[in-house]
C-alpha cells in the first residue's frame, strides 16, 4: 500500500477514476479539495476545525456544518454553551463540562479492567486523552492566561505526542492530576470579571499573535468537548 507523508507535495493533484477505497487521511490538509461524481458511501470525516470560520463543508451544494453542529449539541447537551461570552455563562458552561465528564468516568469505571489503556485505530487511549486535557489546560490557562513560566505537569501529553501504551503512569495518578486541572479552571472562572476576559495575552503557540483571555477559555472548552466526543466514540467501539 502506498504511503504519502509531509515530503510528498500533493497540492493541486488530480485523481481521475482513481480507486481510493479504504484510503486513510490522518492530519492531512484537505482545504478546498473538490470532489465530483465520487462514491463516498461509508466514508467518515472527523474534523475538529469544521466549525472554524464560515466556509463550512459542502455536500451536494449544501453546507452541512450547521447540521453537524446542531446534532453534536443534541448528542452532548450543554456543548452549545462552549462559546459563552460572559463570566456567568462561562461558569455555567464549565459546570456542564464537569458533569458530562463525571458521567463518562462513571461509565469507564463500570467497564472491564484495562479499558482505560485500550487504543482504537491507533488513537489515544482514554487515559491518554485525560493526560492531553491536562496539557491543554496547562497551555491555555497556565501558560497563556496565568503566564506561568513553567505550567506543565510531566504527566501531560501534547497534541503531537504519541506516548507508548506500555509507558503510562497509573490511572489513579492520571485521575488525580486531571481533577486538579479541572479545579484550576473552576477556581479561575469563579472570580473572573468581564475586564479579565478582555485582557490580551500571547498565543502560547505563537507569541507574536495576541488573543484575549476569553479566546483562551473558549479553546479550553472546545478541547474538553472535542476530546469527550473522541472518548465516547472509542468507548462505544470498545463496548461493541
mmCIF file of C-alpha atoms in Angstrom:
data_model
loop_
_atom_site.group_PDB
_atom_site.id
_atom_site.type_symbol
_atom_site.label_atom_id
_atom_site.label_comp_id
_atom_site.label_asym_id
_atom_site.label_seq_id
_atom_site.Cartn_x
_atom_site.Cartn_y
_atom_site.Cartn_z
ATOM 1 C CA UNK A 1 0.000 0.000 0.000
ATOM 2 C CA UNK A 2 1.381 3.405 -0.994
ATOM 3 C CA UNK A 3 2.000 5.874 1.815
ATOM 4 C CA UNK A 4 2.358 9.636 1.361
ATOM 5 C CA UNK A 5 3.765 11.979 4.006
ATOM 6 C CA UNK A 6 4.938 15.544 4.537
ATOM 7 C CA UNK A 7 7.729 15.108 1.998
ATOM 8 C CA UNK A 8 5.183 14.450 -0.758
ATOM 9 C CA UNK A 9 3.692 17.590 -2.287
ATOM 10 C CA UNK A 10 0.236 16.608 -3.486
ATOM 11 C CA UNK A 11 -1.202 20.124 -3.602
ATOM 12 C CA UNK A 12 -3.288 20.568 -6.717
ATOM 13 C CA UNK A 13 -3.020 16.887 -7.595
ATOM 14 C CA UNK A 14 -5.814 15.463 -9.721
ATOM 15 C CA UNK A 15 -7.229 11.997 -9.190
ATOM 16 C CA UNK A 16 -9.305 10.834 -12.155
ATOM 17 C CA UNK A 17 -11.105 7.483 -11.983
ATOM 18 C CA UNK A 18 -8.721 6.605 -9.143
ATOM 19 C CA UNK A 19 -9.587 3.814 -6.727
ATOM 20 C CA UNK A 20 -9.143 5.275 -3.239
ATOM 21 C CA UNK A 21 -11.318 2.759 -1.418
ATOM 22 C CA UNK A 22 -10.131 2.260 2.151
ATOM 23 C CA UNK A 23 -7.642 5.128 1.938
ATOM 24 C CA UNK A 24 -6.927 6.860 5.257
ATOM 25 C CA UNK A 25 -6.100 10.553 5.623
ATOM 26 C CA UNK A 26 -4.626 11.489 9.016
ATOM 27 C CA UNK A 27 -3.686 15.078 9.791
ATOM 28 C CA UNK A 28 -3.970 15.883 6.086
ATOM 29 C CA UNK A 29 -4.842 19.355 4.798
ATOM 30 C CA UNK A 30 -7.879 18.919 2.556
ATOM 31 C CA UNK A 31 -8.795 22.608 2.432
ATOM 32 C CA UNK A 32 -10.607 23.475 -0.820
ATOM 33 C CA UNK A 33 -10.485 19.885 -2.061
ATOM 34 C CA UNK A 34 -13.093 19.398 -4.785
ATOM 35 C CA UNK A 35 -14.713 16.013 -5.368
ATOM 36 C CA UNK A 36 -17.031 15.500 -8.323
ATOM 37 C CA UNK A 37 -19.004 12.387 -9.164
ATOM 38 C CA UNK A 38 -17.400 10.493 -6.302
ATOM 39 C CA UNK A 39 -18.686 7.452 -4.436
ATOM 40 C CA UNK A 40 -18.427 8.286 -0.734
ATOM 41 C CA UNK A 41 -20.747 5.667 0.756
ATOM 42 C CA UNK A 42 -19.388 4.660 4.153
ATOM 43 C CA UNK A 43 -16.803 7.452 4.146
ATOM 44 C CA UNK A 44 -16.040 9.038 7.526
ATOM 45 C CA UNK A 45 -14.741 12.553 8.134
ATOM 46 C CA UNK A 46 -13.617 13.838 11.517
ATOM 47 C CA UNK A 47 -12.571 17.476 11.573
ATOM 48 C CA UNK A 48 -12.380 19.319 14.904
ATOM 49 C CA UNK A 49 -11.946 22.579 12.962
ATOM 50 C CA UNK A 50 -15.097 22.102 10.890
ATOM 51 C CA UNK A 51 -16.827 24.994 12.635
ATOM 52 C CA UNK A 52 -13.967 27.497 12.402
ATOM 53 C CA UNK A 53 -14.837 30.425 10.168
ATOM 54 C CA UNK A 54 -17.863 30.461 7.893
ATOM 55 C CA UNK A 55 -16.731 28.348 4.935
ATOM 56 C CA UNK A 56 -18.121 25.079 6.286
ATOM 57 C CA UNK A 57 -18.280 21.821 4.358
ATOM 58 C CA UNK A 58 -20.451 21.452 1.287
ATOM 59 C CA UNK A 59 -22.006 18.153 0.245
ATOM 60 C CA UNK A 60 -24.092 18.204 -2.918
ATOM 61 C CA UNK A 61 -24.112 22.002 -2.721
ATOM 62 C CA UNK A 62 -25.350 22.146 0.882
ATOM 63 C CA UNK A 63 -23.259 23.453 3.772
ATOM 64 C CA UNK A 64 -23.635 20.585 6.235
ATOM 65 C CA UNK A 65 -21.540 22.135 9.031
ATOM 66 C CA UNK A 66 -24.536 23.764 10.796
ATOM 67 C CA UNK A 67 -26.410 20.442 10.759
ATOM 68 C CA UNK A 68 -23.407 18.611 12.194
ATOM 69 C CA UNK A 69 -23.003 21.280 14.882
ATOM 70 C CA UNK A 70 -26.666 21.032 15.855
ATOM 71 C CA UNK A 71 -26.547 17.238 16.017
ATOM 72 C CA UNK A 72 -23.457 17.289 18.232
ATOM 73 C CA UNK A 73 -25.250 19.714 20.536
ATOM 74 C CA UNK A 74 -28.122 17.241 20.714
ATOM 75 C CA UNK A 75 -25.816 14.319 21.487
ATOM 76 C CA UNK A 76 -23.792 16.295 24.030
ATOM 77 C CA UNK A 77 -26.229 18.517 25.971
ATOM 78 C CA UNK A 78 -24.550 21.708 27.120
ATOM 79 C CA UNK A 79 -21.979 21.729 24.321
ATOM 80 C CA UNK A 80 -23.737 24.746 22.807
ATOM 81 C CA UNK A 81 -22.637 26.780 25.842
ATOM 82 C CA UNK A 82 -18.968 26.463 24.937
ATOM 83 C CA UNK A 83 -18.961 29.908 23.287
ATOM 84 C CA UNK A 84 -20.390 31.772 26.285
ATOM 85 C CA UNK A 85 -19.086 35.327 26.408
ATOM 86 C CA UNK A 86 -19.593 36.487 29.992
ATOM 87 C CA UNK A 87 -18.421 35.220 33.406
ATOM 88 C CA UNK A 88 -21.765 33.739 34.436
ATOM 89 C CA UNK A 89 -22.157 31.956 31.112
ATOM 90 C CA UNK A 90 -18.635 30.564 31.275
ATOM 91 C CA UNK A 91 -19.152 29.290 34.801
ATOM 92 C CA UNK A 92 -22.353 27.557 33.707
ATOM 93 C CA UNK A 93 -20.590 26.121 30.677
ATOM 94 C CA UNK A 94 -17.806 24.686 32.820
ATOM 95 C CA UNK A 95 -20.265 23.194 35.288
ATOM 96 C CA UNK A 96 -21.880 21.320 32.401
ATOM 97 C CA UNK A 97 -18.472 20.112 31.194
ATOM 98 C CA UNK A 98 -17.652 18.760 34.638
ATOM 99 C CA UNK A 99 -20.964 16.931 34.836
ATOM 100 C CA UNK A 100 -20.561 15.431 31.382
ATOM 101 C CA UNK A 101 -17.088 14.121 32.167
ATOM 102 C CA UNK A 102 -18.278 12.753 35.512
ATOM 103 C CA UNK A 103 -20.793 10.597 33.669
ATOM 104 C CA UNK A 104 -18.121 9.358 31.258
ATOM 105 C CA UNK A 105 -15.820 8.498 34.160
ATOM 106 C CA UNK A 106 -18.627 6.538 35.804
ATOM 107 C CA UNK A 107 -19.157 4.635 32.576
ATOM 108 C CA UNK A 108 -15.461 3.791 32.304
ATOM 109 C CA UNK A 109 -15.323 2.673 35.945
ATOM 110 C CA UNK A 110 -18.012 0.095 35.184
ATOM 111 C CA UNK A 111 -16.163 -1.313 32.167
ATOM 112 C CA UNK A 112 -13.638 -4.206 32.307
ATOM 113 C CA UNK A 113 -10.164 -3.687 33.734
ATOM 114 C CA UNK A 114 -7.747 -2.365 31.156
ATOM 115 C CA UNK A 115 -10.332 -0.366 29.230
ATOM 116 C CA UNK A 116 -8.625 2.937 30.037
ATOM 117 C CA UNK A 117 -5.445 1.815 28.278
ATOM 118 C CA UNK A 118 -7.052 0.434 25.124
ATOM 119 C CA UNK A 119 -6.371 2.232 21.848
ATOM 120 C CA UNK A 120 -8.845 2.237 18.960
ATOM 121 C CA UNK A 121 -7.396 2.622 15.449
ATOM 122 C CA UNK A 122 -4.135 3.982 16.825
ATOM 123 C CA UNK A 123 -5.829 6.854 18.673
ATOM 124 C CA UNK A 124 -5.074 7.867 22.248
ATOM 125 C CA UNK A 125 -6.411 5.587 24.948
ATOM 126 C CA UNK A 126 -8.905 7.012 27.432
ATOM 127 C CA UNK A 127 -6.160 7.625 29.997
ATOM 128 C CA UNK A 128 -4.016 9.353 27.376
ATOM 129 C CA UNK A 129 -6.946 11.560 26.406
ATOM 130 C CA UNK A 130 -7.222 12.748 30.017
ATOM 131 C CA UNK A 131 -3.485 13.373 30.026
ATOM 132 C CA UNK A 132 -3.836 15.507 26.912
ATOM 133 C CA UNK A 133 -6.533 17.587 28.580
ATOM 134 C CA UNK A 134 -4.107 18.178 31.452
ATOM 135 C CA UNK A 135 -1.647 19.526 28.898
ATOM 136 C CA UNK A 136 -4.309 21.630 27.156
ATOM 137 C CA UNK A 137 -5.230 23.255 30.473
ATOM 138 C CA UNK A 138 -1.581 23.935 31.203
ATOM 139 C CA UNK A 139 -1.125 25.537 27.767
ATOM 140 C CA UNK A 140 -4.188 27.782 27.677
ATOM 141 C CA UNK A 141 -4.704 28.563 31.377
ATOM 142 C CA UNK A 142 -1.308 28.048 32.970
ATOM 143 C CA UNK A 143 0.871 29.436 30.180
ATOM 144 C CA UNK A 144 -1.403 31.800 28.245
ATOM 145 C CA UNK A 145 -3.761 33.282 30.849
ATOM 146 C CA UNK A 146 -1.791 32.983 34.093
ATOM 147 C CA UNK A 147 1.545 33.491 32.286
ATOM 148 C CA UNK A 148 3.367 30.932 34.385
ATOM 149 C CA UNK A 149 6.931 30.298 33.316
ATOM 150 C CA UNK A 150 6.663 26.531 33.826
ATOM 151 C CA UNK A 151 2.992 25.484 33.907
ATOM 152 C CA UNK A 152 3.372 21.956 32.576
ATOM 153 C CA UNK A 153 2.779 18.821 34.595
ATOM 154 C CA UNK A 154 5.020 15.936 33.410
ATOM 155 C CA UNK A 155 2.005 13.676 33.082
ATOM 156 C CA UNK A 156 0.543 15.822 30.298
ATOM 157 C CA UNK A 157 0.531 14.730 26.656
ATOM 158 C CA UNK A 158 0.847 17.307 23.877
ATOM 159 C CA UNK A 159 -1.125 17.293 20.631
ATOM 160 C CA UNK A 160 1.632 15.749 18.513
ATOM 161 C CA UNK A 161 2.873 13.309 21.151
ATOM 162 C CA UNK A 162 2.312 9.574 20.806
ATOM 163 C CA UNK A 163 3.136 8.064 24.221
ATOM 164 C CA UNK A 164 3.697 4.346 24.446
ATOM 165 C CA UNK A 165 0.765 2.367 25.766
ATOM 166 C CA UNK A 166 3.253 0.448 27.950
ATOM 167 C CA UNK A 167 4.867 3.563 29.414
ATOM 168 C CA UNK A 168 1.962 5.151 31.259
ATOM 169 C CA UNK A 169 1.508 6.427 34.805
ATOM 170 C CA UNK A 170 -1.164 4.719 36.843
ATOM 171 C CA UNK A 171 -4.757 5.587 36.059
ATOM 172 C CA UNK A 172 -5.215 6.733 39.648
ATOM 173 C CA UNK A 173 -2.435 9.283 39.173
ATOM 174 C CA UNK A 174 -3.950 10.450 35.892
ATOM 175 C CA UNK A 175 -7.306 10.991 37.603
ATOM 176 C CA UNK A 176 -5.699 12.912 40.458
ATOM 177 C CA UNK A 177 -3.790 15.295 38.196
ATOM 178 C CA UNK A 178 -6.749 15.735 35.869
ATOM 179 C CA UNK A 179 -9.023 16.570 38.835
ATOM 180 C CA UNK A 180 -6.543 19.218 39.896
ATOM 181 C CA UNK A 181 -6.601 20.854 36.480
ATOM 182 C CA UNK A 182 -10.403 20.780 36.374
ATOM 183 C CA UNK A 183 -10.470 22.518 39.744
ATOM 184 C CA UNK A 184 -7.933 25.061 38.499
ATOM 185 C CA UNK A 185 -10.275 26.118 35.678
ATOM 186 C CA UNK A 186 -13.248 26.165 38.051
ATOM 187 C CA UNK A 187 -11.398 28.365 40.535
ATOM 188 C CA UNK A 188 -10.294 30.802 37.835
ATOM 189 C CA UNK A 189 -13.806 31.113 36.451
ATOM 190 C CA UNK A 190 -15.122 31.637 39.956
ATOM 191 C CA UNK A 191 -13.500 35.066 40.168
ATOM 192 C CA UNK A 192 -13.086 36.117 36.523
ATOM 193 C CA UNK A 193 -14.539 39.500 35.534
ATOM 194 C CA UNK A 194 -15.609 40.975 32.187
ATOM 195 C CA UNK A 195 -12.448 43.073 32.271
ATOM 196 C CA UNK A 196 -10.360 39.933 32.756
ATOM 197 C CA UNK A 197 -11.996 38.309 29.737
ATOM 198 C CA UNK A 198 -10.945 41.231 27.545
ATOM 199 C CA UNK A 199 -7.335 41.139 28.741
ATOM 200 C CA UNK A 200 -4.880 40.457 25.931
ATOM 201 C CA UNK A 201 -2.473 37.552 26.209
ATOM 202 C CA UNK A 202 0.114 35.926 23.938
ATOM 203 C CA UNK A 203 -0.930 32.912 21.924
ATOM 204 C CA UNK A 204 1.028 30.079 23.607
ATOM 205 C CA UNK A 205 1.826 28.506 20.234
ATOM 206 C CA UNK A 206 2.871 31.767 18.584
ATOM 207 C CA UNK A 207 3.773 34.605 20.988
ATOM 208 C CA UNK A 208 3.649 37.146 18.154
ATOM 209 C CA UNK A 209 -0.114 36.619 17.936
ATOM 210 C CA UNK A 210 -2.242 38.201 20.646
ATOM 211 C CA UNK A 211 -5.522 36.748 21.877
ATOM 212 C CA UNK A 212 -7.948 37.580 24.648
ATOM 213 C CA UNK A 213 -8.460 35.624 27.832
ATOM 214 C CA UNK A 214 -11.944 34.807 26.519
ATOM 215 C CA UNK A 215 -10.395 33.238 23.429
ATOM 216 C CA UNK A 216 -8.177 31.069 25.625
ATOM 217 C CA UNK A 217 -11.155 29.923 27.700
ATOM 218 C CA UNK A 218 -13.125 29.119 24.556
ATOM 219 C CA UNK A 219 -10.198 26.997 23.382
ATOM 220 C CA UNK A 220 -10.217 25.084 26.679
ATOM 221 C CA UNK A 221 -13.949 24.429 26.321
ATOM 222 C CA UNK A 222 -13.502 23.298 22.706
ATOM 223 C CA UNK A 223 -10.756 20.895 23.795
ATOM 224 C CA UNK A 224 -12.979 19.466 26.509
ATOM 225 C CA UNK A 225 -15.943 18.773 24.238
ATOM 226 C CA UNK A 226 -13.930 17.523 21.245
ATOM 227 C CA UNK A 227 -11.940 15.054 23.310
ATOM 228 C CA UNK A 228 -15.008 13.891 25.148
ATOM 229 C CA UNK A 229 -16.526 13.195 21.748
ATOM 230 C CA UNK A 230 -13.462 11.155 20.768
ATOM 231 C CA UNK A 231 -13.516 9.297 24.090
ATOM 232 C CA UNK A 232 -17.193 8.391 23.837
ATOM 233 C CA UNK A 233 -16.743 7.296 20.230
ATOM 234 C CA UNK A 234 -13.923 4.938 21.177
ATOM 235 C CA UNK A 235 -15.703 3.614 24.273
ATOM 236 C CA UNK A 236 -18.683 2.752 22.050
ATOM 237 C CA UNK A 237 -16.316 0.830 19.776
ATOM 238 C CA UNK A 238 -14.702 -0.999 22.698
ATOM 239 C CA UNK A 239 -18.086 -1.976 24.131
ATOM 240 C CA UNK A 240 -19.319 -3.063 20.712
#
